Each structure stands twice: as C-alpha cells, then as structure tokens.
CSV table of C-alpha atoms in Angstrom, one decimal:
chain,number,residue,atom,x,y,z
A,1041,UNK,CA,218.2,86.4,85.9
A,1042,UNK,CA,218.7,89.9,87.5
A,1043,UNK,CA,220.1,90.1,91.0
A,1044,UNK,CA,217.4,90.7,93.7
A,1045,UNK,CA,218.3,94.5,93.8
A,1046,UNK,CA,217.3,94.8,90.2
A,1047,UNK,CA,213.9,93.1,90.4
A,1048,UNK,CA,211.1,93.6,89.5
A,1049,UNK,CA,212.7,96.6,87.7
A,1050,UNK,CA,215.6,99.1,88.2
A,1051,UNK,CA,214.9,102.9,88.0
A,1052,UNK,CA,218.3,103.8,86.8
A,1053,UNK,CA,218.1,107.5,87.2
A,1054,UNK,CA,216.9,107.0,90.8
A,1055,UNK,CA,219.3,104.2,91.7
A,1056,UNK,CA,222.4,106.0,90.3
A,1057,UNK,CA,221.2,109.3,91.7
A,1058,UNK,CA,221.8,111.1,88.4
A,1059,UNK,CA,221.0,114.5,89.9
A,1060,UNK,CA,224.0,114.4,92.1
A,1061,UNK,CA,226.4,113.8,89.1
A,1062,UNK,CA,228.6,111.6,91.3
A,1063,UNK,CA,228.0,108.3,89.4
A,1064,UNK,CA,227.0,110.0,86.2
A,1065,UNK,CA,228.6,112.6,83.9
A,1066,UNK,CA,227.3,115.5,81.8
A,1067,UNK,CA,229.0,117.5,79.0
A,1068,UNK,CA,227.7,120.6,77.4
A,1069,UNK,CA,224.1,122.0,77.7
A,1070,UNK,CA,222.4,119.5,80.1
A,1071,UNK,CA,219.8,120.8,82.4
A,1072,UNK,CA,217.4,119.4,84.9
A,1073,UNK,CA,213.9,120.9,84.5
A,1074,UNK,CA,210.4,120.5,86.1
A,1075,UNK,CA,207.9,119.4,83.7
A,1076,UNK,CA,204.4,120.3,84.8
A,1077,UNK,CA,202.6,118.0,82.3
A,1078,UNK,CA,204.7,115.0,83.3
A,1079,UNK,CA,204.7,116.0,86.9
A,1080,UNK,CA,208.3,115.4,87.6
A,1081,UNK,CA,211.8,116.2,86.7
A,1082,UNK,CA,213.1,115.7,83.1
A,1083,UNK,CA,216.6,116.2,81.7
A,1084,UNK,CA,217.1,118.4,78.6
A,1085,UNK,CA,220.1,117.6,76.5
A,1086,UNK,CA,220.7,120.0,73.6
A,1087,UNK,CA,223.7,121.1,71.4
A,1088,UNK,CA,224.7,122.3,68.0
A,1089,UNK,CA,225.6,118.7,67.0
A,1090,UNK,CA,224.4,115.5,68.7
A,1091,UNK,CA,227.8,114.5,70.1
A,1092,UNK,CA,228.5,118.0,71.7
A,1093,UNK,CA,226.2,117.5,74.7
A,1094,UNK,CA,225.4,114.3,76.6
A,1095,UNK,CA,224.4,112.7,79.8
A,1096,UNK,CA,226.5,109.5,80.6
A,1097,UNK,CA,226.2,106.6,82.9
A,1098,UNK,CA,228.3,105.4,84.6
A,1099,UNK,CA,230.6,108.4,85.0
A,1100,UNK,CA,233.8,106.7,83.8
A,1101,UNK,CA,234.1,104.6,80.7
A,1102,UNK,CA,236.0,101.9,82.6
A,1103,UNK,CA,233.1,101.2,84.9
A,1104,UNK,CA,230.0,99.2,84.2
A,1105,UNK,CA,226.4,99.4,85.2
A,1106,UNK,CA,226.1,95.7,85.4
A,1107,UNK,CA,222.4,95.7,84.7
A,1108,UNK,CA,221.2,92.3,83.5
A,1109,UNK,CA,217.4,93.0,82.8
A,1110,UNK,CA,216.2,91.8,79.3
A,1111,UNK,CA,214.3,95.1,78.5
A,1112,UNK,CA,215.7,98.6,78.5
A,1113,UNK,CA,213.1,101.4,78.8
A,1114,UNK,CA,213.8,104.9,77.7
A,1115,UNK,CA,211.1,107.5,78.2
A,1116,UNK,CA,212.1,110.4,76.0
A,1117,UNK,CA,211.1,113.1,73.6
A,1118,UNK,CA,213.4,114.2,70.7
A,1119,UNK,CA,213.5,118.0,70.5
A,1120,UNK,CA,211.4,119.2,67.6
A,1121,UNK,CA,213.3,119.9,64.3
A,1122,UNK,CA,216.4,118.5,65.7
A,1123,UNK,CA,218.6,115.3,65.5
A,1124,UNK,CA,219.5,113.2,68.5
A,1125,UNK,CA,221.9,110.3,69.2
A,1126,UNK,CA,221.8,107.5,71.9
A,1127,UNK,CA,224.6,105.1,72.5
A,1128,UNK,CA,224.1,101.8,74.5
A,1129,UNK,CA,227.2,99.7,75.4
A,1130,UNK,CA,226.2,96.1,76.1
A,1131,UNK,CA,228.5,93.2,77.0
A,1132,UNK,CA,228.1,89.7,75.6
A,1133,UNK,CA,228.5,86.3,77.4
A,1134,UNK,CA,232.0,86.0,75.9
A,1135,UNK,CA,232.8,89.4,77.3
A,1136,UNK,CA,232.8,91.4,74.0
A,1137,UNK,CA,231.5,95.0,74.3
A,1138,UNK,CA,229.1,95.9,71.5
A,1139,UNK,CA,227.8,99.4,71.0
A,1140,UNK,CA,224.1,99.8,69.9
A,1141,UNK,CA,223.5,103.3,68.6
A,1142,UNK,CA,220.2,104.9,67.3
A,1143,UNK,CA,219.7,108.3,65.8
A,1144,UNK,CA,217.4,110.2,63.4
A,1145,UNK,CA,220.6,111.3,61.8
A,1146,UNK,CA,221.4,107.6,60.4
A,1147,UNK,CA,220.1,107.1,56.9
A,1148,UNK,CA,220.6,103.5,56.8
A,1149,UNK,CA,221.3,100.4,59.2
A,1150,UNK,CA,225.1,99.6,59.6
A,1151,UNK,CA,226.5,96.8,61.4
A,1152,UNK,CA,230.0,95.5,62.5
A,1153,UNK,CA,231.1,92.8,64.8
A,1154,UNK,CA,231.1,95.6,67.7
A,1155,UNK,CA,228.6,98.3,66.6
A,1156,UNK,CA,225.0,98.3,65.4
A,1157,UNK,CA,223.7,101.6,64.1
A,1158,UNK,CA,219.8,101.9,63.7
A,1159,UNK,CA,218.0,104.8,62.1
A,1160,UNK,CA,215.3,106.1,64.3
A,1161,UNK,CA,212.0,107.4,62.6
A,1162,UNK,CA,210.4,110.0,64.8
A,1163,UNK,CA,206.5,109.9,64.6
A,1164,UNK,CA,204.4,113.0,64.6
A,1165,UNK,CA,201.3,113.2,66.6
A,1166,UNK,CA,199.4,113.1,63.3
A,1167,UNK,CA,201.4,110.0,62.4
A,1168,UNK,CA,202.4,111.3,59.0
A,1169,UNK,CA,206.2,111.4,59.3
A,1170,UNK,CA,206.5,107.7,60.7
A,1171,UNK,CA,204.2,106.5,57.9
A,1172,UNK,CA,206.9,107.6,55.3
A,1173,UNK,CA,209.4,105.3,57.1
A,1174,UNK,CA,212.3,107.8,56.6
A,1175,UNK,CA,214.6,109.1,59.3
A,1176,UNK,CA,215.2,112.8,59.6
A,1177,UNK,CA,214.8,115.7,62.0
A,1178,UNK,CA,212.1,115.2,64.5
A,1179,UNK,CA,208.7,116.8,63.5
A,1180,UNK,CA,207.4,119.8,65.2
A,1181,UNK,CA,204.7,117.8,67.0
A,1182,UNK,CA,207.0,114.8,68.0
A,1183,UNK,CA,205.5,113.0,71.1
A,1184,UNK,CA,206.9,111.7,74.3
A,1185,UNK,CA,207.8,108.0,73.7
A,1186,UNK,CA,208.3,104.9,75.7
A,1187,UNK,CA,211.0,102.9,73.8
A,1188,UNK,CA,211.4,99.4,74.9
A,1189,UNK,CA,214.5,97.7,73.6
A,1190,UNK,CA,214.8,93.8,73.8
A,1191,UNK,CA,218.6,93.7,74.2
A,1192,UNK,CA,219.1,89.9,74.0
A,1193,UNK,CA,217.0,89.8,70.9
A,1194,UNK,CA,218.9,92.6,69.3
A,1195,UNK,CA,222.1,90.9,69.9
A,1196,UNK,CA,220.8,87.5,68.8
A,1197,UNK,CA,219.2,88.7,65.6
A,1198,UNK,CA,221.8,91.0,64.3
A,1199,UNK,CA,225.0,89.6,65.6
A,1200,UNK,CA,224.2,86.0,66.7
A,1201,UNK,CA,225.6,86.9,70.1
A,1202,UNK,CA,224.4,86.2,73.7
A,1203,UNK,CA,223.6,89.0,76.0
A,1204,UNK,CA,225.1,89.4,79.4
A,1205,UNK,CA,224.5,92.9,80.8
A,1206,UNK,CA,224.1,96.7,80.1
A,1207,UNK,CA,227.4,98.3,80.6
A,1208,UNK,CA,226.8,101.9,79.8
A,1209,UNK,CA,224.5,104.6,78.4
A,1210,UNK,CA,225.2,107.8,76.7
A,1211,UNK,CA,222.2,110.2,75.9
A,1212,UNK,CA,223.4,112.8,73.4
A,1213,UNK,CA,221.6,115.8,72.2
A,1214,UNK,CA,218.9,116.8,71.3
A,1215,UNK,CA,216.7,115.0,73.8
A,1216,UNK,CA,214.3,115.4,76.7
A,1217,UNK,CA,214.6,112.4,79.0
A,1218,UNK,CA,212.3,111.4,81.8
A,1219,UNK,CA,213.7,108.1,82.8
A,1220,UNK,CA,215.6,104.9,82.2
A,1221,UNK,CA,214.7,101.5,83.4
A,1222,UNK,CA,215.8,97.9,83.1
A,1223,UNK,CA,213.5,94.9,83.8
A,1224,UNK,CA,212.8,91.2,82.8
A,1225,UNK,CA,209.1,92.2,82.6
A,1226,UNK,CA,207.4,93.6,79.6
A,1227,UNK,CA,205.6,96.7,80.9
A,1228,UNK,CA,202.3,97.5,78.9
A,1229,UNK,CA,201.3,101.1,79.0
A,1230,UNK,CA,197.6,102.1,79.3
A,1231,UNK,CA,196.8,98.9,81.2
A,1232,UNK,CA,195.8,99.3,85.0
A,1233,UNK,CA,196.8,97.0,87.7
A,1234,UNK,CA,193.3,95.7,88.1
A,1235,UNK,CA,192.9,95.0,84.3
A,1236,UNK,CA,196.2,93.2,84.3
A,1237,UNK,CA,195.1,91.0,87.3
A,1238,UNK,CA,191.8,90.2,85.6
A,1239,UNK,CA,193.5,89.3,82.3
A,1240,UNK,CA,196.3,87.3,84.1
A,1241,UNK,CA,198.9,89.1,82.2
A,1242,UNK,CA,201.6,88.3,84.9
A,1243,UNK,CA,201.7,84.6,83.8
A,1244,UNK,CA,202.9,85.8,80.4
A,1245,UNK,CA,205.7,88.1,81.8
A,1246,UNK,CA,203.6,91.2,81.1
A,1247,UNK,CA,202.9,93.9,83.8
A,1248,UNK,CA,201.4,97.4,83.9
A,1249,UNK,CA,203.9,100.2,83.8
A,1250,UNK,CA,205.1,101.1,87.2
A,1251,UNK,CA,203.7,104.4,88.6
A,1252,UNK,CA,207.1,106.0,88.9
A,1253,UNK,CA,208.1,105.3,85.3
A,1254,UNK,CA,204.5,106.0,83.8
A,1255,UNK,CA,203.5,108.9,81.7
A,1256,UNK,CA,200.5,110.8,83.3
A,1257,UNK,CA,197.2,110.3,81.6
A,1258,UNK,CA,194.4,112.9,82.4
A,1259,UNK,CA,191.0,111.6,83.2
A,1260,UNK,CA,188.9,110.7,80.1
A,1261,UNK,CA,192.1,110.3,77.9
A,1262,UNK,CA,193.8,107.2,76.6
A,1263,UNK,CA,197.6,106.6,76.9
A,1264,UNK,CA,198.0,105.6,73.2
A,1265,UNK,CA,196.3,108.9,72.1
A,1266,UNK,CA,198.9,110.9,73.9
A,1267,UNK,CA,202.1,109.0,73.7
A,1268,UNK,CA,204.0,106.7,71.5
A,1269,UNK,CA,205.1,103.1,72.4
A,1270,UNK,CA,207.8,101.5,70.4
A,1271,UNK,CA,209.0,98.0,71.0
A,1272,UNK,CA,212.2,96.9,69.1
A,1273,UNK,CA,212.6,94.3,67.7
A,1274,UNK,CA,208.9,94.7,67.0
A,1275,UNK,CA,206.3,92.3,68.3
A,1276,UNK,CA,206.6,88.8,66.8
A,1277,UNK,CA,209.3,89.8,64.4
A,1278,UNK,CA,211.3,87.0,63.0
A,1279,UNK,CA,213.0,89.1,60.3
A,1280,UNK,CA,215.4,92.0,61.4
A,1281,UNK,CA,214.1,95.4,60.8
A,1282,UNK,CA,216.5,98.0,59.6
A,1283,UNK,CA,215.1,101.0,61.6
A,1284,UNK,CA,213.3,101.8,64.9
A,1285,UNK,CA,209.9,103.2,64.4
A,1286,UNK,CA,206.4,102.9,65.5
A,1287,UNK,CA,204.4,100.1,64.0
A,1288,UNK,CA,201.7,100.9,61.5
A,1289,UNK,CA,199.1,99.7,61.6
A,1290,UNK,CA,199.0,98.9,65.4
A,1291,UNK,CA,198.9,95.1,66.2
A,1292,UNK,CA,195.3,93.8,66.3
A,1293,UNK,CA,194.0,92.4,69.5
A,1294,UNK,CA,194.7,88.7,69.5
A,1295,UNK,CA,197.7,89.1,67.2
A,1296,UNK,CA,200.1,90.4,69.9
A,1297,UNK,CA,203.1,88.1,70.0
A,1298,UNK,CA,205.3,88.2,73.0
A,1299,UNK,CA,208.6,86.3,73.7
A,1300,UNK,CA,208.8,85.0,77.2
A,1301,UNK,CA,212.1,85.7,79.1
A,1302,UNK,CA,214.2,82.6,79.0
A,1303,UNK,CA,212.4,81.1,76.0
A,1304,UNK,CA,214.2,80.7,72.8
A,1305,UNK,CA,213.3,83.3,70.2
A,1306,UNK,CA,211.9,80.6,67.9
A,1307,UNK,CA,209.1,79.9,70.3
A,1308,UNK,CA,207.0,83.1,70.5
A,1309,UNK,CA,204.1,83.2,73.0
A,1310,UNK,CA,200.9,84.7,71.6
A,1311,UNK,CA,198.3,86.5,73.8
A,1312,UNK,CA,195.2,84.8,73.1
A,1313,UNK,CA,192.2,86.6,71.8
A,1314,UNK,CA,190.3,85.5,75.0
A,1315,UNK,CA,192.9,87.4,77.0
A,1316,UNK,CA,192.5,90.5,74.9
A,1317,UNK,CA,188.7,90.2,74.9
A,1318,UNK,CA,188.8,90.1,78.6
A,1319,UNK,CA,190.9,93.2,78.7
A,1320,UNK,CA,188.5,94.9,76.3
A,1321,UNK,CA,185.5,93.8,78.5
A,1322,UNK,CA,187.3,95.3,81.6
A,1323,UNK,CA,187.7,98.6,79.8
A,1324,UNK,CA,184.0,98.6,78.8
A,1325,UNK,CA,183.1,98.1,82.5
A,1326,UNK,CA,185.7,100.7,83.8
A,1327,UNK,CA,185.5,103.5,81.1
A,1328,UNK,CA,182.7,105.9,80.5
A,1329,UNK,CA,183.4,105.2,76.7
A,1330,UNK,CA,183.6,101.8,75.1
A,1331,UNK,CA,187.2,101.4,74.1
A,1332,UNK,CA,189.0,98.4,72.6
A,1333,UNK,CA,192.0,96.5,74.2
A,1334,UNK,CA,195.1,98.9,74.5
A,1335,UNK,CA,196.9,97.1,71.8
C-alpha cells in the first residue's frame, strides 16, 4: 500500500519539480514547451537516435523514486515518423532491479531475468497502423496517449516476481511528455466525477482521471475520439502479450475486466453490464447526443 504522501495518486513531475532539474536530469535536446491545445507545459525530447537525449528521474542512478503505486501512467505522444525509447527500473520484493523497456524500435519481445523489452505499436488517428500489429516509426497522425502500466502484473506475468516499487524512469527521444503519475487506482478517462459516483465505480478501484493529469476535451467532443488509452497488460488478459498497443476492437460494455489491487491475478473482477448500462444512461442524460459507455 502506498505511503500517505503517495495517495490517492502521485503527480511525479510536480512532486519532484522536474522543471528545476535538481532531482531530475536531462541530456541532449530536452525542452519545456507550452502546449496551447493541452493547456499546459509539456517536455519535448528529441535526438538523432533514441538514446542520445533523455529526461531521467531521479537525477542519480544510485537513488530511487521509491514509488509503490500499482499503476504507472505516462501521458505522451511519440514524435511523428520517429522512434522513441522508455526505460523503467523497478525493484522486486527480493530487492532485484528489473528494467522494463518499450520502444517502437523493438521488433520482438525479449526477456531476461533482469530486463523485459516490449515492442510498442503506435496507433494512427485513423487506426490503420495499429491494426497491422507491427512496430515501427510513429505515423504522421500519431495521437496523444494515456499509457497505463500495471507494474505488479507485468513482473508477475513475465518473470514470476513480486513488485516492490518504482526505482527510476528514463524517457528517451523522440517524445512529447505531459506527465507521469503513480496510483493504486485505475483511472478511466472520459468519465466525469458525477458519472463515476452514479455508477459506484470507486467500489471497484476505478476513478475518473484527476483534472491535473487529464487531457482536455472540447465541448461536444469525446475523449476516446481524440486520444488513445492503452492499458498493459490488457484488460482481463491471462496470456502475456508480446507488444504494447491499443486493443482492437475496443472492449464491449459489460465485458470490461479489472483486477482489484491486492487481489490475486487469477481472480479478475468484471464490471457488470448493469454498471456499464448505468454509465450509458448517465451519458444519455448529460450529453446532447446519445453515446455509449466510454469503454
């Protein structure tokens, strides 16, 4: 269970004051920019090869972030027609450091006792690239993405190890990054606080995306029409997947499977169709257009 200062979530960039570069490090072409569409500061990391430029937390490799939240959220956008690389160093309960890396450079999944490498398939706004299921340079119309990594599940599924905490993060070129966050809660984008309350999602460990971590949605638009949401391992997955990509087709209302924090992976919790129907009804009431449940 996360310490009190990490609950209900920890905004990593804000907590470690990334912009001051005292507890974080940067190398190469790393710049803080104001993004008018996202209404805030983003970090652009670019370079001739993915390892040449990076943003790293904590500053020194000998230090540890010590973040224990189950889910790591990365709000990012790969730079169009480029390759990117992300390294996460996590510590197991028996004090073994394991590196989890994902990149659209990787052609196939590779695994050792201390390193997991996942190909990342960038989806295009049209959906074409991801449907082919092949890694490669990001498409021209690649979208902002909310990537949710279930760190204990990754270690359990792929290495049969038990997760302790997140030690460090290294974001390498070529990326735009809005934020990083850890939490034991599963945040669901596109759901308002009133909708979540009506559907009693909190009893299932699910919550609306906190405002400071959310992507903006213009009036009349829908979150899932503008951005990508990727959860890895994917919902209800009992068989390990070899790459990280958006699910096609999207889960059907009532088929959404969630794993409760603290519950064994063999006992998934399913959002009932009644809950999804209630969410759908709330959308009908609150939206000028009839829309289905956000998943």
